[in-house]
Tab-separated table of C-alpha atoms and ligand atoms in Angstrom:
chain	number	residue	atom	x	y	z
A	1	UNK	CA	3.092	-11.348	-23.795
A	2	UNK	CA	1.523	-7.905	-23.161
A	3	UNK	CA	0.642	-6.359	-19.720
A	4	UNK	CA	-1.332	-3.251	-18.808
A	5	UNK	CA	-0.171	-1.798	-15.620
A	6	UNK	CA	-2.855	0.457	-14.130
A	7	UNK	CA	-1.568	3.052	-11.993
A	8	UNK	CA	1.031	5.938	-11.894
A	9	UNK	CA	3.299	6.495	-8.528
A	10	UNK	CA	6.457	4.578	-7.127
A	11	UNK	CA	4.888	0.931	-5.922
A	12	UNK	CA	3.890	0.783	-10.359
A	13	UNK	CA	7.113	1.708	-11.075
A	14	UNK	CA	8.675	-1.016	-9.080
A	15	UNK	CA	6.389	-3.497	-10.255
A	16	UNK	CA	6.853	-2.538	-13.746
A	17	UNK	CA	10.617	-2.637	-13.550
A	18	UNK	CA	10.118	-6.298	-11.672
A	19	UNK	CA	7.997	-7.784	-14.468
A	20	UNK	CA	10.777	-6.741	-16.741
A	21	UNK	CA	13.390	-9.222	-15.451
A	22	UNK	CA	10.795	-11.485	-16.153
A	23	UNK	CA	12.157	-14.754	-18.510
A	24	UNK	CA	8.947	-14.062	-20.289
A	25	UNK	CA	9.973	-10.511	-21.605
A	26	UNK	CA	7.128	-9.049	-21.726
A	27	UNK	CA	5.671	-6.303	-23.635
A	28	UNK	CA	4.628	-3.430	-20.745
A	29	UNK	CA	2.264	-0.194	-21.383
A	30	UNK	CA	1.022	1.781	-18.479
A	31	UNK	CA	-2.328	3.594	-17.588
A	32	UNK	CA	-1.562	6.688	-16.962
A	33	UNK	CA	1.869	6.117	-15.808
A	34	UNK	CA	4.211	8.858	-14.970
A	35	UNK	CA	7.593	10.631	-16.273
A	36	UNK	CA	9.851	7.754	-15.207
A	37	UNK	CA	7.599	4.848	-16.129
A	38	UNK	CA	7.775	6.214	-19.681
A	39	UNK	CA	11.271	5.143	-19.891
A	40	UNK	CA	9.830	1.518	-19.274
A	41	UNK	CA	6.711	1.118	-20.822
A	42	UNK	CA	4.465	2.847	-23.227
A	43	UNK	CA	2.370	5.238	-21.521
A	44	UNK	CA	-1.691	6.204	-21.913
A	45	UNK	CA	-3.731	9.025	-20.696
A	46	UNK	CA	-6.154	7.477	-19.023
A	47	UNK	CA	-6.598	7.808	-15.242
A	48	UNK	CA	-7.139	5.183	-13.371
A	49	UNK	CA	-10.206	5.232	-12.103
A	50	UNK	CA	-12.027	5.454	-15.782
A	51	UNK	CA	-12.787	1.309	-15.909
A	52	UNK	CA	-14.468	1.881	-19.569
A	53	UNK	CA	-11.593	3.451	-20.605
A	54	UNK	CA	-9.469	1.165	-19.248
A	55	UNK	CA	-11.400	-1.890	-20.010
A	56	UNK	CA	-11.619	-0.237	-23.523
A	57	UNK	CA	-7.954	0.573	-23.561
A	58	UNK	CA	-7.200	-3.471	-22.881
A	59	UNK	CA	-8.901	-4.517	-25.617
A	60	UNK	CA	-7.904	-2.208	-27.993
A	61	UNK	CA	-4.158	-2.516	-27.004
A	62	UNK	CA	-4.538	-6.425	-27.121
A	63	UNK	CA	-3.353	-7.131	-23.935
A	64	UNK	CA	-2.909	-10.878	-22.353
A	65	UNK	CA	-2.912	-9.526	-18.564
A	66	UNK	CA	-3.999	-6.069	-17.248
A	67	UNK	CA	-2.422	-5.717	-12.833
A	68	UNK	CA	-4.783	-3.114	-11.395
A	69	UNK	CA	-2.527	-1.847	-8.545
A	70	UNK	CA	-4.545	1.010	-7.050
A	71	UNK	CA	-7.454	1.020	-4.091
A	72	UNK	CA	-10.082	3.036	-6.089
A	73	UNK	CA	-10.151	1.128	-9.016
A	74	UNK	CA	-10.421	-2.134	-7.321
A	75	UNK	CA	-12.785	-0.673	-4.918
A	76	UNK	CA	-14.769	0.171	-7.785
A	77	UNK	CA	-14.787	-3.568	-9.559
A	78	UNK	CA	-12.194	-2.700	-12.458
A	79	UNK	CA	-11.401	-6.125	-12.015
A	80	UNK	CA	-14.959	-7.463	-12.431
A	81	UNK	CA	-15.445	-5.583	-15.210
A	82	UNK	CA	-12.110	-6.748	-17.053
A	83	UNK	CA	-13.322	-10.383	-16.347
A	84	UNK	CA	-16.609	-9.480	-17.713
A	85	UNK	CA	-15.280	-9.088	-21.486
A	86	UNK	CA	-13.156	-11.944	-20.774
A	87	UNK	CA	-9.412	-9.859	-20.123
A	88	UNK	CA	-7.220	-11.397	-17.494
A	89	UNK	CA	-6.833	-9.512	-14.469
A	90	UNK	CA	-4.902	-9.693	-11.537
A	91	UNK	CA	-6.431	-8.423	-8.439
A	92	UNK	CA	-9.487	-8.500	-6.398
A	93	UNK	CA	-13.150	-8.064	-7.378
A	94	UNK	CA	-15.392	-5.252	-5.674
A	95	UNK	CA	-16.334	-7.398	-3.668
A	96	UNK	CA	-13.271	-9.109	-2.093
A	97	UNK	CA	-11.696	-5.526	-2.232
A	98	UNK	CA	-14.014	-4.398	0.600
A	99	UNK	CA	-11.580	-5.160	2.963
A	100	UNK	CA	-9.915	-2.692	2.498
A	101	UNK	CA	-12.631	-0.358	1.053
A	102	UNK	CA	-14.904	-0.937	4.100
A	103	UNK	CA	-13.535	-0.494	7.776
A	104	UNK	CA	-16.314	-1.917	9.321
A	105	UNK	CA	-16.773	-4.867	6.762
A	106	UNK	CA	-12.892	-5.608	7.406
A	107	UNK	CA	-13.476	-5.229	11.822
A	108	UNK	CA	-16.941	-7.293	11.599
A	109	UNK	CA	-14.724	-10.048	9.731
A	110	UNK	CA	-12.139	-10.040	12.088
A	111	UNK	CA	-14.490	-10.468	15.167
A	112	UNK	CA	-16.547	-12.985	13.468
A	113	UNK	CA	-13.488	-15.019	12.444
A	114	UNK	CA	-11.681	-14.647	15.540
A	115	UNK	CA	-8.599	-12.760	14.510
A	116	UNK	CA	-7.016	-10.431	16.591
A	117	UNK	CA	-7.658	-6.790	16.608
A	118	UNK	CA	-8.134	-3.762	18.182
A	119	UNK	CA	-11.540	-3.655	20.273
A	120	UNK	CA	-14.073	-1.254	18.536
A	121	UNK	CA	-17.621	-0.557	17.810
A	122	UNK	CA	-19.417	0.970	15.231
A	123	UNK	CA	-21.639	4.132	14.592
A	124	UNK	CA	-23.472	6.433	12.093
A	125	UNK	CA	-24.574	8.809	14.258
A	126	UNK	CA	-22.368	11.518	15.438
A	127	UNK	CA	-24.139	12.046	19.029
A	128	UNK	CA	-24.186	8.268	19.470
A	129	UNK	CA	-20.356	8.262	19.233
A	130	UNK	CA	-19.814	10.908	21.200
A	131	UNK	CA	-21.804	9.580	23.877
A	132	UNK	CA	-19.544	6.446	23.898
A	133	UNK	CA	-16.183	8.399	23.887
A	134	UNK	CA	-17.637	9.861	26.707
A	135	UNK	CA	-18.756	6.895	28.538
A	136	UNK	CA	-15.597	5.205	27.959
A	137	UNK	CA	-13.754	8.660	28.706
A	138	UNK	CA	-10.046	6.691	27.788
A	139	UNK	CA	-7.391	8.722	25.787
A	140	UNK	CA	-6.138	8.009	22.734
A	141	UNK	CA	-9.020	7.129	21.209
A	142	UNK	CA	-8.509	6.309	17.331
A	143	UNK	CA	-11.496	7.080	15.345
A	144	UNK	CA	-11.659	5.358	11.315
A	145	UNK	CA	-14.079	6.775	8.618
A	146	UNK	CA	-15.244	3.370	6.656
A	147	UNK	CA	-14.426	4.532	3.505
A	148	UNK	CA	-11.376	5.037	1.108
A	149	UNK	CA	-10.014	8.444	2.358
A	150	UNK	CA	-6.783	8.955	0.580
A	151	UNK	CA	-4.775	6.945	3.589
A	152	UNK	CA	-6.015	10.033	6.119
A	153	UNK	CA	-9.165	8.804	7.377
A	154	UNK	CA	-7.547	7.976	10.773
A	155	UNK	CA	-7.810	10.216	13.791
A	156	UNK	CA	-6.477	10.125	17.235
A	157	UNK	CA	-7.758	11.888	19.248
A	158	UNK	CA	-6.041	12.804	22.550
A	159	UNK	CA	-8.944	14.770	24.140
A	160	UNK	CA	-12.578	14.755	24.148
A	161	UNK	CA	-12.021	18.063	22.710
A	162	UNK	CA	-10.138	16.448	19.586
A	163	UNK	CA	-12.608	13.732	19.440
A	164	UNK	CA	-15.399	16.206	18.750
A	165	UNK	CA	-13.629	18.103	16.108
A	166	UNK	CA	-12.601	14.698	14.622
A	167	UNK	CA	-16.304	13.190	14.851
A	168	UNK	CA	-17.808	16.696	13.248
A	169	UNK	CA	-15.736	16.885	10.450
A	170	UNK	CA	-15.574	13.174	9.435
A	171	UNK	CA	-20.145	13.026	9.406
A	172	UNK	CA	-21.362	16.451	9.852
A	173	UNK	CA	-18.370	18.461	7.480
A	174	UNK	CA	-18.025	15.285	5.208
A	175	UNK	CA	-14.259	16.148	4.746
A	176	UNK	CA	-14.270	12.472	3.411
A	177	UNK	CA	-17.696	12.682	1.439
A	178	UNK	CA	-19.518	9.226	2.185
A	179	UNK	CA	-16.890	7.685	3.254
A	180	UNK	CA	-17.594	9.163	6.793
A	181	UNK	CA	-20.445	9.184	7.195
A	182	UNK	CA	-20.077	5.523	9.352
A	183	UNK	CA	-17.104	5.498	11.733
A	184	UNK	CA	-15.359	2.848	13.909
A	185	UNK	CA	-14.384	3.772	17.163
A	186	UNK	CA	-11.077	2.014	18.168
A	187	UNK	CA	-9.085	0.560	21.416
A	188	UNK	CA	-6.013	2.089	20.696
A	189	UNK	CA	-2.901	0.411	21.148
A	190	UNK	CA	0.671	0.217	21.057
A	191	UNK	CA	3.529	-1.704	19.817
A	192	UNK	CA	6.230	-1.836	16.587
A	193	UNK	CA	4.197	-1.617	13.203
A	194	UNK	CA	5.252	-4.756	10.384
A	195	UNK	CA	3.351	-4.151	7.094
A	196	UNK	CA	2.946	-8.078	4.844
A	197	UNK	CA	2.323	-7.850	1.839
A	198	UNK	CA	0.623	-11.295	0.898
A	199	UNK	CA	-0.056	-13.062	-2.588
A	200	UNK	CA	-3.190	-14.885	-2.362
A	201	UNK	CA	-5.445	-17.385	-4.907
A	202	UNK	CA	-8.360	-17.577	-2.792
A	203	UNK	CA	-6.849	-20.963	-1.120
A	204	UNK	CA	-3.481	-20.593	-0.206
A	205	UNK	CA	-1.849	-17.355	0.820
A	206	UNK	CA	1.998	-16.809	0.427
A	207	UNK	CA	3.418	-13.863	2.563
A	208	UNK	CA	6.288	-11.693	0.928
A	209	UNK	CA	9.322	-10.451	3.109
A	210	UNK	CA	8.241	-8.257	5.446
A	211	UNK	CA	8.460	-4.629	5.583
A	212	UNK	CA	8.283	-1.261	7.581
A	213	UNK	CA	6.745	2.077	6.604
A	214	UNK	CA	7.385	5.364	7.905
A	215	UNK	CA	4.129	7.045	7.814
A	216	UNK	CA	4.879	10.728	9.649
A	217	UNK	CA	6.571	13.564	7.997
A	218	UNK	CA	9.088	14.572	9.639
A	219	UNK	CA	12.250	12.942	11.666
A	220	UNK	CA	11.357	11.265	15.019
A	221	UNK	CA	7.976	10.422	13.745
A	222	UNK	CA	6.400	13.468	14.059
A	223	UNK	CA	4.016	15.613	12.157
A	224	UNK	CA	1.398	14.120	10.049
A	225	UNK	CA	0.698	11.407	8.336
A	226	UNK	CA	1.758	10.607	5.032
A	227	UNK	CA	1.226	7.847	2.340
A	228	UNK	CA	4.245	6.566	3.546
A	229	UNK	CA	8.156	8.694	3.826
A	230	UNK	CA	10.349	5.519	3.354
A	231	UNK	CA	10.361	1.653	4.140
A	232	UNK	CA	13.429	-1.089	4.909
A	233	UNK	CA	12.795	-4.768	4.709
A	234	UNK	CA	13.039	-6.788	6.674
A	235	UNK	CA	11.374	-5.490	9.446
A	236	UNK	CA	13.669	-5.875	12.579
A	237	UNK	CA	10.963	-6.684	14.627
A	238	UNK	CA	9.028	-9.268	12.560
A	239	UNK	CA	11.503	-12.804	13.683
A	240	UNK	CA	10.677	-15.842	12.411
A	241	UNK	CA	8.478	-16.816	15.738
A	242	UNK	CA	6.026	-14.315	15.019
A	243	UNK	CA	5.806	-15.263	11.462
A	244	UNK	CA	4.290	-18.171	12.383
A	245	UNK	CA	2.131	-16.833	14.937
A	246	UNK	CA	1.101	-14.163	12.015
A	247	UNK	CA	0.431	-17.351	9.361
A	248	UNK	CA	-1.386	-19.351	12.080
A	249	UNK	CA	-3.629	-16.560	13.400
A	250	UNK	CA	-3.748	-13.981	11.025
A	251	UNK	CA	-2.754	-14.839	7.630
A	252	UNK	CA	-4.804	-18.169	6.910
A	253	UNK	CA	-7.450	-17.126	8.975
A	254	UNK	CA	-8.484	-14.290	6.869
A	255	UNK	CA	-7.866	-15.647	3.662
A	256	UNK	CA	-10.563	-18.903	5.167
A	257	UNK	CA	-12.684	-15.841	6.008
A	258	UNK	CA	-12.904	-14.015	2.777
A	259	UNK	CA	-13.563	-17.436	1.027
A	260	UNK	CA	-16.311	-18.260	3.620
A	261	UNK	CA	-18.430	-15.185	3.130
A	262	UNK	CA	-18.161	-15.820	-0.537
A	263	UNK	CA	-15.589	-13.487	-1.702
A	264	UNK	CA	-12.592	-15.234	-2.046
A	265	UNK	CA	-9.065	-12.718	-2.090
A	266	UNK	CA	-6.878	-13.289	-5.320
A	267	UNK	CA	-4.116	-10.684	-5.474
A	268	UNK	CA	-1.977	-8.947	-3.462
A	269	UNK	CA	-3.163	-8.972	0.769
A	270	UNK	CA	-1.239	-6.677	3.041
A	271	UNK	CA	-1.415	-7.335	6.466
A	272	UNK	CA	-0.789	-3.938	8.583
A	273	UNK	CA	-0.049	-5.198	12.090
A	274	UNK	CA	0.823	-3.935	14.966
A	275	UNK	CA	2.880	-6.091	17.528
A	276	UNK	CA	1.337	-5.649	20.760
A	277	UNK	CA	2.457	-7.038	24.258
A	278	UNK	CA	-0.724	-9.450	24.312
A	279	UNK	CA	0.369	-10.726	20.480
A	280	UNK	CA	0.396	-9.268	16.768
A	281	UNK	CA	-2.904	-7.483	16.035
A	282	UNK	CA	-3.869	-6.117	12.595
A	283	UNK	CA	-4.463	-2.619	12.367
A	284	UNK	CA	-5.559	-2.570	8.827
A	285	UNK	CA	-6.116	-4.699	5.320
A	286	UNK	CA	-5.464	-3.720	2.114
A	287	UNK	CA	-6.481	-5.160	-1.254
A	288	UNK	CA	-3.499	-4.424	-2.534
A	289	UNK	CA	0.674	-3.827	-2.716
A	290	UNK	CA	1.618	-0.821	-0.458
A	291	UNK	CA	3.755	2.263	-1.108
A	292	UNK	CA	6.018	2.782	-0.835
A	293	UNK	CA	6.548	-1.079	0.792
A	294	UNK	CA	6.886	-2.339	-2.714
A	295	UNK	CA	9.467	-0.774	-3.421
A	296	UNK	CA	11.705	-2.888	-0.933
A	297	UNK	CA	9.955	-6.066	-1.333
A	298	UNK	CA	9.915	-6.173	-5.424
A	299	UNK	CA	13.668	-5.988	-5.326
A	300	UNK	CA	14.037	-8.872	-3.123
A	301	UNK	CA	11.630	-11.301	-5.146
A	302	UNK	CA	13.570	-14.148	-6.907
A	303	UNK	CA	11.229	-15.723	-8.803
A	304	UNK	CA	9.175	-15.244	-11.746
A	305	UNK	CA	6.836	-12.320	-10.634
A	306	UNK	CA	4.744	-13.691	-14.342
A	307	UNK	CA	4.939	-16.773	-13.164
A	308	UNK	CA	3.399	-15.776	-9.575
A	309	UNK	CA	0.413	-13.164	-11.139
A	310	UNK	CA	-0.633	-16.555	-13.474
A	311	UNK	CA	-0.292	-19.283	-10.316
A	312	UNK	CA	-2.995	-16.389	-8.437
A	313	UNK	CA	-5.064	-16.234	-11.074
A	314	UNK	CA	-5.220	-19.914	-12.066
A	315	UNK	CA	-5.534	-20.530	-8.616
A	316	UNK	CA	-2.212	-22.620	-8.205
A	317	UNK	CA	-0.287	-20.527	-5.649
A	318	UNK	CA	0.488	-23.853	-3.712
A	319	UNK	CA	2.231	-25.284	-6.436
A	320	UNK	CA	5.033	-22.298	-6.587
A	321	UNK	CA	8.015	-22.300	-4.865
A	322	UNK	CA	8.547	-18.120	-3.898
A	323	UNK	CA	11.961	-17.594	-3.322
A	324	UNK	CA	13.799	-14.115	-1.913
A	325	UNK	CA	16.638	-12.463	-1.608
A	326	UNK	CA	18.543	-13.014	2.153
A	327	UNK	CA	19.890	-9.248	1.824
A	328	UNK	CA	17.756	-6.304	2.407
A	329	UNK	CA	16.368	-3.096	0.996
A	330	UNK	CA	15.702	0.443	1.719
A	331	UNK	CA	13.847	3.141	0.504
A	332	UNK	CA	13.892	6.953	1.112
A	333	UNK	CA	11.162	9.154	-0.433
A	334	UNK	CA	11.779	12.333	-1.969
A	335	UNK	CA	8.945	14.867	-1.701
A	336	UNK	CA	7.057	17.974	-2.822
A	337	UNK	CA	7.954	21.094	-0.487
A	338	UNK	CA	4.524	20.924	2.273
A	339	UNK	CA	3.620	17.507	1.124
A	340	UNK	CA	1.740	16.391	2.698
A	341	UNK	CA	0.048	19.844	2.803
A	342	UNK	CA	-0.256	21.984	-0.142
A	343	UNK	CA	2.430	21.583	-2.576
A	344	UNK	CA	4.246	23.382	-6.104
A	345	UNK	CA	4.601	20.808	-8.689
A	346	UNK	CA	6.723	21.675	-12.419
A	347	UNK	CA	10.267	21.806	-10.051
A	348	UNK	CA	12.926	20.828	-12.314
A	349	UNK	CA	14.881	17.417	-10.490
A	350	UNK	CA	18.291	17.714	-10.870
A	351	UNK	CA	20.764	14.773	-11.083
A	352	UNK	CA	18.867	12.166	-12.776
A	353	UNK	CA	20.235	10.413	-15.953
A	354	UNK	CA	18.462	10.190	-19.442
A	355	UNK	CA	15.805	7.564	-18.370
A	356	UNK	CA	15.320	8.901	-15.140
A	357	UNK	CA	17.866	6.739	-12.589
A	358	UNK	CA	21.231	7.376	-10.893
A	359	UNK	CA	23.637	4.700	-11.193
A	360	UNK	CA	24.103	2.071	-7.836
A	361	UNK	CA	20.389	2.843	-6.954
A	362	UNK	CA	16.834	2.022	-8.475
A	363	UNK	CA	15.137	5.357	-8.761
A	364	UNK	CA	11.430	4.517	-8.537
A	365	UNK	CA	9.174	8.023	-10.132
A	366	UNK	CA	5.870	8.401	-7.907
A	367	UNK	CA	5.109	11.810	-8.583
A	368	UNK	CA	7.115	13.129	-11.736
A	369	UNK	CA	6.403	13.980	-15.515
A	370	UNK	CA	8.726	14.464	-19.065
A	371	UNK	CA	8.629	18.127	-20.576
A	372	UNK	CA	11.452	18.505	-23.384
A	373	UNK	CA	13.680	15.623	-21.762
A	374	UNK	CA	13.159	16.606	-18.649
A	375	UNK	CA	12.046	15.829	-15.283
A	376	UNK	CA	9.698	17.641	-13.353
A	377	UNK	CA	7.891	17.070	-9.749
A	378	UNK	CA	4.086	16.311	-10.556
A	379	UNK	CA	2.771	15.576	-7.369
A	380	UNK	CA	3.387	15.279	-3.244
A	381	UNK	CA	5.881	12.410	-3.557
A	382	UNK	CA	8.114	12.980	-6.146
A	383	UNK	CA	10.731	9.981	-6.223
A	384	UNK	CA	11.530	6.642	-4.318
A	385	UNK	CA	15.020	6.271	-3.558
A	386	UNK	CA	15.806	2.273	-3.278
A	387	UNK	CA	19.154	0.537	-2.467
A	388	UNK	CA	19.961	-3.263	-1.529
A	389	UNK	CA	22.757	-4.705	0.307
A	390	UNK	CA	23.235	-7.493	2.712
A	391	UNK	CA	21.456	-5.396	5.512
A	392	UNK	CA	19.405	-2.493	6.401
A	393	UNK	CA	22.174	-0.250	7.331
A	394	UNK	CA	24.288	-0.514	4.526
A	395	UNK	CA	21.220	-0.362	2.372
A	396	UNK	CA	20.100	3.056	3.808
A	397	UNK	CA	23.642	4.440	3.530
A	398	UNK	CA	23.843	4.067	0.044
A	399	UNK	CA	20.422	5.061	-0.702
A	400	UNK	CA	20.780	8.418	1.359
A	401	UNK	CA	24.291	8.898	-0.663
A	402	UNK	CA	22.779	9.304	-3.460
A	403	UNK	CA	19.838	11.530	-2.498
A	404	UNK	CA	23.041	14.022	-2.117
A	405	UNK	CA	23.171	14.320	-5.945
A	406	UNK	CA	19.139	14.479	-6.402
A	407	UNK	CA	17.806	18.152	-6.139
A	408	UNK	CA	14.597	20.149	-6.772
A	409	UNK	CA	13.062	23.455	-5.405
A	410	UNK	CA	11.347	22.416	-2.092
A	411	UNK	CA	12.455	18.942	-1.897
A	412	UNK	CA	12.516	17.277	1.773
A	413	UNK	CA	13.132	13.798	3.087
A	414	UNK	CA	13.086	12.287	6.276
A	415	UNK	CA	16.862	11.873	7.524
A	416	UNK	CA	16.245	9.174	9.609
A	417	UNK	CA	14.109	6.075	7.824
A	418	UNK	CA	14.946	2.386	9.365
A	419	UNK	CA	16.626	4.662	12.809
A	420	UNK	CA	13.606	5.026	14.980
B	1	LIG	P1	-4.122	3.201	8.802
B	1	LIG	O1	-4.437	4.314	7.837
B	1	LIG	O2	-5.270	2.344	9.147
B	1	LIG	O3	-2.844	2.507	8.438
B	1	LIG	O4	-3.710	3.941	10.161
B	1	LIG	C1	-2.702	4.898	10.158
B	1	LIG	C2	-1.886	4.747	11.394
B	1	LIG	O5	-2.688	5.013	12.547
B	1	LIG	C3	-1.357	3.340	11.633
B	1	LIG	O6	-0.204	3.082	10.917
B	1	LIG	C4	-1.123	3.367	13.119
B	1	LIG	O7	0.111	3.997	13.406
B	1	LIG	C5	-2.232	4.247	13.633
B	1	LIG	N1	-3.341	3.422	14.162
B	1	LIG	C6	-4.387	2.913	13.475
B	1	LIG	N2	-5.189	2.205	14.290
B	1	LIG	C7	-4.654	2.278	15.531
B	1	LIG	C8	-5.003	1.761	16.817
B	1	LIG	N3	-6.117	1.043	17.005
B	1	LIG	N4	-4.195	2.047	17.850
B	1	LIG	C9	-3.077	2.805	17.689
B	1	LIG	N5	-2.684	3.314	16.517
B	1	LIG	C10	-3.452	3.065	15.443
B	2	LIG	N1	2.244	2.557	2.795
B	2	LIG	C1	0.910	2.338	3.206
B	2	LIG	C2	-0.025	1.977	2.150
B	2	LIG	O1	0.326	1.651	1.041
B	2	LIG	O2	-1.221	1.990	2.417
């Protein structure tokens, strides 16, 4: 069996070295890939957002299963297109991917279906929204371009002041291109944030172990956002009671949705919620896994991930039995000096051993590159740093040992992932 991973930061990396314990042994190459995947699978230069390339790539390499992991190309139908000259994929199609591609596709499901989310309404005219901030005059006020925008194309705004500048550069600057030129205007709201990560066949949906990110820079949750500074699973706030009232209200709902409009979800769902004191409310979908949350759930799948990707593609997810580790995971990210900002890349890592690890952890690259055997930073998150144990704590205190022996010009972490 051969697979062609498409991708080239941390969340590939752990599914690459998942589908490697796989009973199957399978054969993995990687599109484009990065310094550390290298030392697991055969890489290629193409990026992934070429789908000829890749498509061409596929069939020249052979390959029995190509996993498109990233938003763009799935936003973009890379998986339509595989299908097209008959390659196996796994993930969505274009359009099944619009919910995460598409804000107000995503809200105008959610009302229509009944599942629960923040109130909102949309606009594509920048005085019209303005007018409604106005009107409604209550602060924060979270304002959403509609498009992909590189996980920043959130805004809350504290002021009508900040609300301006927000609305002017999303549709009159274009800071996001198209994808702001409609916004959604959102309730905001408050409460501990659970990301779910969810396998799906259209039918059935099967949730993973749950998960939290740490989006903001710096320690105490401040500074900006980021794709994401560390995770732990299981989230501490995500019991077993709301896990049903997630499945009931949230989970099967959506996945009834997507098939009733005709776009049925096969692939990887995650569920960003937000527990709130009138119930869990999702503050975002996905089409796909999330980084850095996959790499704390990979570690704690048990069973076949092969065995899973065929059951969603063949449309048998009810007939597998997903089993997980009890323990837990955590995972500290290691990154570029004014990531998320601008950022040096070529810094030599220290610390690492030939193929890229550091014994009693999984090293997961996101942002690194080979030159002459070594290892150097290639983009704004440079490494994930992943430990399990039987719980959080102990998990984080041997992941954040470790970072002690990792070093490069510029590097920063947050100190305090899973504490806050
Ligand atoms: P997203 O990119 O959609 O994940 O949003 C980024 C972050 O913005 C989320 O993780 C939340 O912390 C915050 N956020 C998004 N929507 C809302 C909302 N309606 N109310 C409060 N916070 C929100
Ligand atoms: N960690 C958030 C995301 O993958 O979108």
């Amino acid at each position: 069996m051969k697979i062609l991973m498409v991708g080239g930061g941390g969340r590939e990396h752990a599914l690459i070295k998942k589908l490697k314990e796989s009973r199957y042994a399978p054969e993995i190459i990687c599109a484009p890939g990065n310094g550390g995947i290298a030392c697991d699978a055969r890489c290629f230069d193409v990026s992934a957002e070429d789908i000829s390339g890749m498509v061409k790539l596929a069939k020249r390499e052979n390959v029995d299963l190509v996993f498109v992991a990233p938003d763009n190309p799935l936003a973009d139908g890379m998986v339509d297109e595989l299908e097209a000259e008959s390659v196996r994929a796994f993930g969505p199609t274009k359009a099944a991917a619009q919910i995460e591609a598409s804000k107000v596709f995503a809200k105008n499901l959610m009302k229509k279906y009944g599942i629960p989310t923040a109130e909102y309404e949309v606009f594509d005219n920048p005085q019209a929204a303005l007018e409604y901030i106005k009107s409604k005059n209550e602060f924060p006020t979270v304002i959403k371009a509609d498009g992909l925008a590189f996980g920043k194309g959130v805004i809350i705004a504290q002021s009508m002041s900040e609300a301006e500048t927000a609305i002017s550069s999303l549709m009159e600057d274009k800071i996001f291109g198209e994808s702001g030129s409609r916004i959604v205007i959102e309730q905001y709201i408050t409460g501990p944030e659970v990301s779910v990560l969810a396998f799906c066949d259209g039918k059935t949906v099967k949730p993973m172990v749950s998960s939290m990110d740490f989006k903001r820079v710096f320690d105490g949750n401040i500074g900006p956002n980021t794709g994401g500074m560390g995770t732990i699973s299981p989230n501490p706030y995500y019991t077993n009671e709301i896990a049903e009232i997630c499945m009931e209200k949230i989970f099967v709902p959506t996945v009834k949705a997507m098939a009733a409009e005709g776009r049925p979800f096969k692939g990887c769902l995650y569920f960003g919620l937000m527990l709130t004191n009138d119930g869990p409310k999702v503050i975002e979908y996905n089409s796909r896994f999330g980084d850095p949350e996959t790499q704390v759930v990979m570690p704690r799948l048990k069973t076949d991930l092969v065995d899973i990707i065929n059951a969603v593609i063949d449309e048998k997810l009810d007939e597998i039995d997903i089993k997980w580790d009890n323990g837990a995971a955590a995972c500290v990210v290691l990154a570029s000096g004014g990531y998320p900002g601008k950022f040096e890349k070529g810094m030599i890592i220290k610390g690492l051993d030939k193929s890229g690890g550091a014994e009693g952890v999984t090293v997961y690259h996101a942002g690194t590159k080979l030159s002459d055997g070594r290892f150097l930073t290639s983009s704004g998150r440079v490494l994930g740093i992943t430990a399990t144990a039987p719980t959080v704590e102990e998990a984080l205190e041997i992941a954040y040992d470790h970072i002690g022996k990792i070093s490069f010009n510029g590097m920063h972490f947050r100190t305090d992932i899973g504490k806050c």
